[in-house]
Coordinates of C-alpha atoms in Angstrom, one line a residue:
M959 CA 0.9 0.9 -1.2
N960 CA 1.2 4.5 0.1
D961 CA -1.6 6.9 -0.6
P962 CA -1.4 8.6 -3.7
T963 CA -2.7 11.8 -2.6
A964 CA 0.4 11.9 -0.1
T965 CA 2.8 10.9 -2.8
R966 CA 1.5 13.9 -5.1
R967 CA 1.8 16.5 -2.1
S968 CA 5.6 15.1 -1.8
H969 CA 6.7 15.5 -5.3
P970 CA 9.4 17.8 -4.5
G971 CA 10.7 15.4 -2.1
V972 CA 10.4 12.5 -4.5
F973 CA 12.3 14.6 -7.1
A974 CA 14.9 15.2 -4.8
R975 CA 15.3 11.7 -3.7
G976 CA 15.4 10.4 -7.6
L977 CA 18.0 13.1 -8.1
A978 CA 20.2 11.8 -5.5
M979 CA 19.5 8.1 -6.6
G980 CA 20.7 9.2 -10.0
M981 CA 23.6 10.6 -8.8
A982 CA 24.4 7.4 -6.9
E983 CA 24.2 5.4 -9.6
A984 CA 27.0 7.0 -11.8
V985 CA 29.4 6.3 -9.1
P986 CA 30.6 2.7 -8.8
G987 CA 30.0 1.0 -5.4
V988 CA 27.2 3.4 -4.5
S989 CA 23.8 1.8 -5.0
G990 CA 20.8 4.0 -5.8
G991 CA 18.8 1.3 -3.9
T992 CA 20.5 2.3 -0.9
I993 CA 19.8 6.0 -1.4
A994 CA 16.0 4.9 -1.5
F995 CA 16.2 2.8 1.5
V996 CA 17.9 5.3 3.4
T997 CA 15.4 8.2 2.3
G998 CA 12.7 6.1 3.3
I999 CA 10.8 5.2 -0.2
Y1000 CA 12.3 1.4 -1.0
D1001 CA 9.2 -0.1 0.1
E1002 CA 6.9 2.1 -2.0
L1003 CA 9.6 2.1 -5.1
V1004 CA 9.6 -1.8 -4.9
T1005 CA 5.6 -2.0 -4.6
S1006 CA 5.3 0.1 -7.3
I1007 CA 7.7 -1.7 -9.7
A1008 CA 6.2 -5.0 -8.6
S1009 CA 2.6 -4.1 -9.3
F1010 CA 3.2 -4.3 -13.2
S1011 CA 2.3 -7.7 -14.4
H1012 CA 0.6 -9.6 -17.4
T1013 CA -2.9 -7.9 -16.2
S1014 CA -1.6 -4.3 -16.5
A1015 CA -2.7 -3.8 -20.3
S1016 CA -6.2 -5.3 -19.6
T1017 CA -6.2 -2.8 -16.8
L1018 CA -5.5 0.0 -19.2
L1019 CA -7.9 -1.2 -21.7
R1020 CA -10.6 -1.8 -19.4
D1021 CA -10.4 0.8 -16.7
G1022 CA -8.7 3.5 -18.6
W1023 CA -5.5 5.6 -17.9
T1024 CA -6.5 7.2 -14.5
A1025 CA -7.1 3.6 -13.0
F1026 CA -3.9 2.4 -14.6
A1027 CA -1.9 5.2 -13.0
R1028 CA -3.4 5.0 -9.6
R1029 CA -2.6 1.4 -9.6
H1030 CA 1.0 1.3 -10.4
N1031 CA 1.7 4.7 -8.7
L1032 CA 2.7 6.3 -11.9
G1033 CA 2.8 9.7 -10.5
F1034 CA 5.4 8.8 -7.8
L1035 CA 7.6 6.6 -10.7
A1036 CA 7.2 9.9 -13.1
V1037 CA 8.4 12.2 -10.6
L1038 CA 11.2 9.6 -9.2
G1039 CA 12.5 9.0 -12.9
A1040 CA 12.8 12.6 -13.9
G1041 CA 14.9 13.4 -10.8
M1042 CA 17.0 10.3 -11.7
A1043 CA 17.2 11.5 -15.5
L1044 CA 18.7 14.8 -14.2
G1045 CA 21.2 13.4 -11.4
L1046 CA 22.7 10.9 -13.5
P1047 CA 24.0 12.8 -16.7
L1048 CA 25.0 16.0 -14.3
T1049 CA 27.5 13.4 -12.4
L1050 CA 28.8 11.9 -15.3
V1051 CA 29.6 15.2 -16.6
L1052 CA 31.5 15.9 -13.6
V1053 CA 33.2 12.4 -13.6
V1054 CA 34.1 12.1 -17.1
G1055 CA 35.6 15.8 -16.7
L1056 CA 37.9 14.6 -13.9
L1057 CA 38.8 11.3 -15.3
E1058 CA 40.5 13.4 -18.0
S1059 CA 42.1 15.8 -15.8
H1060 CA 42.9 14.1 -12.6
A1061 CA 42.4 10.1 -13.3
A1062 CA 44.5 8.7 -10.6
Y1063 CA 42.4 10.8 -8.2
V1064 CA 38.9 9.2 -9.3
R1065 CA 40.3 6.0 -9.5
G1066 CA 41.3 6.3 -6.2
F1067 CA 38.0 7.5 -4.8
F1068 CA 36.4 4.6 -6.6
F1069 CA 38.9 2.4 -5.3
G1070 CA 38.0 3.5 -1.8
L1071 CA 34.3 3.0 -2.4
I1072 CA 34.7 -0.6 -3.9
A1073 CA 37.4 -1.8 -1.1
A1074 CA 34.8 -0.4 1.7
S1075 CA 32.1 -2.3 -0.1
V1076 CA 33.8 -5.6 0.1
V1077 CA 34.0 -5.0 3.6
H1078 CA 30.4 -4.2 4.0
V1079 CA 28.8 -6.8 2.0
G1080 CA 31.4 -9.6 3.2
L1081 CA 30.3 -8.9 6.9
Q1082 CA 26.8 -10.1 5.6
S1083 CA 27.8 -13.4 4.4
S1084 CA 29.9 -16.3 6.6
W1085 CA 33.6 -17.1 6.5
R1086 CA 32.7 -20.9 4.9
W1087 CA 31.2 -19.0 2.0
L1088 CA 34.0 -16.3 1.7
V1089 CA 36.9 -19.1 1.7
S1090 CA 35.0 -21.0 -1.2
L1091 CA 33.0 -18.8 -3.5
G1092 CA 34.5 -15.7 -2.5
L1093 CA 37.7 -16.8 -3.7
L1094 CA 36.1 -18.1 -7.0
G1095 CA 34.3 -14.9 -7.5
A1096 CA 37.7 -13.0 -6.9
A1097 CA 39.1 -14.9 -9.9
G1098 CA 36.0 -14.2 -11.9
G1099 CA 36.4 -10.3 -11.1
V1100 CA 40.2 -10.5 -12.1
L1101 CA 39.2 -12.5 -15.4
L1102 CA 36.5 -10.1 -16.5
G1103 CA 38.8 -7.1 -16.0
T1104 CA 41.6 -8.6 -18.0
V1105 CA 39.1 -10.1 -21.2
A1106 CA 37.8 -6.5 -20.9
G1107 CA 41.1 -4.9 -21.2
T1108 CA 42.0 -6.9 -23.9
S1109 CA 38.9 -6.1 -26.2
T1110 CA 37.9 -2.7 -27.6
G1111 CA 35.7 -0.7 -25.3
Q1112 CA 32.9 -0.5 -28.2
Q1113 CA 32.7 -3.8 -29.3
V1114 CA 28.8 -4.8 -29.7
S1115 CA 29.2 -8.2 -27.6
M1116 CA 31.0 -6.3 -24.5
I1117 CA 28.3 -3.5 -24.5
F1118 CA 25.6 -5.9 -24.9
L1119 CA 27.0 -7.8 -22.1
A1120 CA 27.6 -4.8 -19.8
G1121 CA 24.0 -3.6 -20.2
A1122 CA 22.9 -7.5 -19.0
L1123 CA 25.3 -7.4 -16.2
A1124 CA 24.3 -4.1 -15.1
A1125 CA 20.7 -4.8 -15.0
T1126 CA 21.3 -7.7 -12.7
A1127 CA 23.3 -5.8 -10.7
W1128 CA 20.7 -3.2 -9.5
I1129 CA 18.9 -5.6 -7.4
L1130 CA 22.2 -6.6 -5.6
P1131 CA 22.5 -5.2 -2.1
G1132 CA 24.8 -2.0 -2.1
L1133 CA 26.2 -2.4 -5.8
S1134 CA 25.3 -0.3 -8.8
G1135 CA 25.3 -0.9 -12.6
A1136 CA 28.2 1.8 -12.9
F1137 CA 30.3 -1.0 -10.7
V1138 CA 29.8 -3.7 -13.7
L1139 CA 31.0 -1.0 -16.3
V1140 CA 34.3 -0.4 -14.1
V1141 CA 34.9 -4.1 -14.1
L1142 CA 34.6 -4.2 -17.8
G1143 CA 36.3 -1.2 -18.5
L1144 CA 33.5 0.3 -20.2
Y1145 CA 32.5 3.3 -17.4
E1146 CA 34.2 6.0 -19.2
P1147 CA 33.1 5.0 -23.1
M1148 CA 29.7 4.3 -22.0
A1149 CA 29.4 7.8 -19.8
K1150 CA 30.7 9.8 -22.9
A1151 CA 28.5 7.7 -25.0
L1152 CA 25.4 8.8 -23.0
L1153 CA 26.6 12.4 -22.6
V1154 CA 26.8 12.9 -26.4
G1155 CA 23.8 10.9 -27.4
D1156 CA 25.7 8.0 -29.4
L1157 CA 22.3 6.4 -30.4
P1158 CA 23.9 2.8 -31.8
V1159 CA 25.8 2.4 -28.7
L1160 CA 22.9 3.3 -26.3
V1161 CA 20.3 1.0 -28.0
I1162 CA 22.8 -2.3 -27.8
F1163 CA 23.4 -1.3 -24.1
A1164 CA 19.6 -0.7 -23.7
A1165 CA 19.0 -4.3 -25.2
G1166 CA 21.2 -5.7 -22.9
L1167 CA 19.4 -4.1 -20.0
G1168 CA 16.3 -5.4 -21.3
I1169 CA 17.8 -9.0 -21.5
G1170 CA 19.1 -8.6 -18.0
V1171 CA 15.8 -7.5 -16.3
V1172 CA 13.9 -10.1 -17.8
C1173 CA 16.2 -13.3 -17.3
F1174 CA 19.1 -12.7 -15.2
S1175 CA 17.5 -10.5 -12.4
K1176 CA 14.7 -12.9 -11.7
V1177 CA 16.9 -15.7 -11.2
L1178 CA 19.2 -13.7 -8.9
A1179 CA 16.8 -12.6 -6.9
W1180 CA 15.7 -16.2 -6.5
L1181 CA 19.1 -17.1 -5.5
L1182 CA 19.4 -14.3 -3.2
E1183 CA 15.9 -15.5 -1.3
R1184 CA 17.2 -19.2 -1.1
A1185 CA 20.9 -18.6 -0.7
R1186 CA 21.9 -15.1 0.3
P1187 CA 25.1 -15.9 2.4
A1188 CA 26.5 -17.7 -0.7
V1189 CA 25.4 -15.1 -3.2
L1190 CA 26.8 -12.4 -1.1
A1191 CA 30.1 -14.4 -0.7
F1192 CA 30.5 -14.3 -4.6
L1193 CA 29.8 -10.8 -4.8
T1194 CA 32.4 -9.8 -2.5
G1195 CA 35.0 -11.9 -4.2
L1196 CA 33.9 -10.2 -7.4
M1197 CA 34.2 -6.9 -5.9
A1198 CA 37.6 -7.6 -4.4
G1199 CA 38.8 -9.0 -8.0
S1200 CA 38.0 -5.7 -9.6
L1201 CA 40.1 -3.7 -7.5
A1202 CA 43.0 -4.3 -9.8
Q1203 CA 40.9 -2.3 -12.6
L1204 CA 40.9 0.4 -10.3
W1205 CA 44.5 0.7 -9.1
P1206 CA 45.1 4.6 -9.1
W1207 CA 48.8 4.1 -10.6
R1208 CA 48.1 1.9 -13.5
D1209 CA 48.9 4.6 -15.9
T1210 CA 50.0 7.4 -13.6
P1211 CA 53.7 8.0 -12.5
V1212 CA 53.9 8.0 -8.9
S1213 CA 54.8 11.0 -7.1
E1214 CA 54.6 12.5 -3.6
T1215 CA 52.0 14.7 -4.5
V1216 CA 49.8 12.5 -6.5
V1217 CA 50.4 9.8 -3.5
V1218 CA 48.9 12.2 -1.1
G1219 CA 45.8 13.1 -3.1
V1220 CA 44.9 9.5 -4.1
V1221 CA 44.9 8.5 -0.5
A1222 CA 42.9 11.3 0.4
A1223 CA 40.4 10.5 -2.3
T1224 CA 40.3 6.6 -1.5
V1225 CA 39.7 7.4 2.1
V1226 CA 36.7 9.7 1.4
G1227 CA 35.3 6.9 -1.0
A1228 CA 35.7 4.4 2.0
L1229 CA 33.9 7.0 4.6
L1230 CA 31.0 7.8 2.2
V1231 CA 30.2 3.8 1.9
G1232 CA 30.8 3.7 5.6
V1233 CA 28.1 6.7 6.5
L1234 CA 25.7 5.1 4.1
G1235 CA 26.0 1.6 5.7
I1236 CA 25.4 3.0 9.1
A1237 CA 22.5 5.5 8.1
S1238 CA 20.9 2.2 6.3
A1239 CA 21.3 0.1 9.6
R1240 CA 20.0 2.9 11.8
H1241 CA 16.7 3.0 9.4
D1242 CA 16.6 -0.9 9.4
G1243 CA 16.5 -0.7 12.7

């Protein structure tokens, strides 16, 4: 693990990275994990989180708080978390406001993000898997959007499911929990719930997150390690199927002015994913 002293000296930089990660997690198709990787803290983040185990409590009781904090790099995690806690609501305020006043443009931007992510993730799989599991994932994406669209956005079961799937999505490459909320038609309701502090809704969502982290994420991580091309193919199809939910003109009359603006927003979204993908590839190289 990185030297804790070095981490303390770089707290402003860690906070700025957390701010960027929080902003990214509020936007479907942009992963906070990608931001962490590109900015050089991904390994430290993963190592710090992985340091927690069944022996953590005994370390705290036996060796005290200082040893516990040092072992788990809590200074780094706390500063990073503070940045994310600020970046997420700031971005949600902007996005929710734009959804209310310029919904077609926001959906166009999200459409570009997800469409570019389909290409980016699909290139990491193989045609053999894309033809089979990719098509299955596409059907699943359309089905999820249809089921969510016919249900009330505030149903307990849907909110709980959204939390569980969002937690699972966070460990997938190039995917954020916000994407899951878009597929389920719950992005705007959950964003508003967070901004106004709707405690009952947030508690249900948090319970789903907990289940997702404990149960689904470990299974998905195991599958990624052993059958990565197949998982990525299914993910590619799932994202492609979700594009129906993001079609900019679902509820907006088509006009020449709106078309130009939506196309521009779509291109910006696609370019953002492309830039992040190139930066990530260069960092990896």
